[in-house]
Short mmCIF file of C-alpha atoms in Angstrom, two decimals:
data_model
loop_
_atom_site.label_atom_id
_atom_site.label_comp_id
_atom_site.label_asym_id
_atom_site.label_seq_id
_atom_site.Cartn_x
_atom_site.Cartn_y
_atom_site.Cartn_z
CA UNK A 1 78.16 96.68 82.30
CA UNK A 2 75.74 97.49 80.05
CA UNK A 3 75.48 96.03 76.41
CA UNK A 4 73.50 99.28 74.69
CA UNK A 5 75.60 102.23 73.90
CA UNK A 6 75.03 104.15 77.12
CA UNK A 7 78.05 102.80 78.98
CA UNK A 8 80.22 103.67 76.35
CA UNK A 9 78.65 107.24 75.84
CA UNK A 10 79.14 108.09 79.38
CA UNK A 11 82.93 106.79 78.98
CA UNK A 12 83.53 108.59 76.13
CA UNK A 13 82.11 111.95 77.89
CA UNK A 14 83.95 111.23 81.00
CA UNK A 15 87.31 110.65 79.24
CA UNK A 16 86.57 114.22 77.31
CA UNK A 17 86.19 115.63 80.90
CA UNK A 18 89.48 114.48 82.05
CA UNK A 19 91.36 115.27 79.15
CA UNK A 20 90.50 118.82 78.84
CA UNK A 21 91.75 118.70 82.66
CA UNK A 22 95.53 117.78 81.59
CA UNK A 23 98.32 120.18 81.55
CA UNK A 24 99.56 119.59 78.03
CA UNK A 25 102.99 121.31 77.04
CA UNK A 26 103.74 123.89 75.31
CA UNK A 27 105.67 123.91 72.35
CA UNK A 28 109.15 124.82 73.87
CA UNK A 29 108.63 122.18 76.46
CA UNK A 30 107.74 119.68 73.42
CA UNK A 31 110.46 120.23 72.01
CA UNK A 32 112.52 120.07 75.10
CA UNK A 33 110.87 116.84 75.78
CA UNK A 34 111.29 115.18 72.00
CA UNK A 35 114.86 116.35 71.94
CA UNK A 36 115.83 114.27 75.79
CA UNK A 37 114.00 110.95 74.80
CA UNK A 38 115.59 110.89 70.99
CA UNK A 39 118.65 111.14 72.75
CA UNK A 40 118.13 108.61 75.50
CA UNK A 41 116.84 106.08 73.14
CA UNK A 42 120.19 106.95 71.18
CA UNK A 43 122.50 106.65 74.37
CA UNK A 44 120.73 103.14 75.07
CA UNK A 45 121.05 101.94 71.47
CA UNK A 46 124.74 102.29 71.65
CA UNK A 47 124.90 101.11 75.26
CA UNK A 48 123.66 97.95 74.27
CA UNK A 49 125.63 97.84 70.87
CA UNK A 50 128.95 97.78 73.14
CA UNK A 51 127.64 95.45 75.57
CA UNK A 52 126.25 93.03 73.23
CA UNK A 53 129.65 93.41 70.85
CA UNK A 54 131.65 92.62 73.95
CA UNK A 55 129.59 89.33 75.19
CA UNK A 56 129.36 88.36 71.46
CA UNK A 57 133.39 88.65 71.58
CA UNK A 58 133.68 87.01 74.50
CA UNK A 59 131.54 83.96 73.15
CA UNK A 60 133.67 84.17 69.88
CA UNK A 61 136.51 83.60 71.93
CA UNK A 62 135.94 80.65 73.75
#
């Protein structure tokens, strides 16, 4: 690897390359997208809520 600034000028370029090769969404699909993981991340939240109420009940209680 090289120390000067070529390396990193050729990795810059190359990453530019590859990113103009993605399939990026579209707004609907964005949206779509946004709308599943906030309510995942929800879903999980209170998942764990319960399960760590119950253990911390069942700790309580011995």
């Amino acid at each position: 690897m090289e120390l000067g600034g070529t390396t990193l000028f050729k990795f810059l370029k190359n990453v530019s390359k590859e990113m103009k090769k993605v399939s990026w969404p579209k707004g609907k699909e964005l949206t779509n997208y946004t709308i599943i993981v906030i309510t995942s991340v929800v879903f999980m939240a209170i998942f764990f809520m319960i399960v760590d109420s119950i253990i911390s009940f069942g700790l309580n209680f011995l």
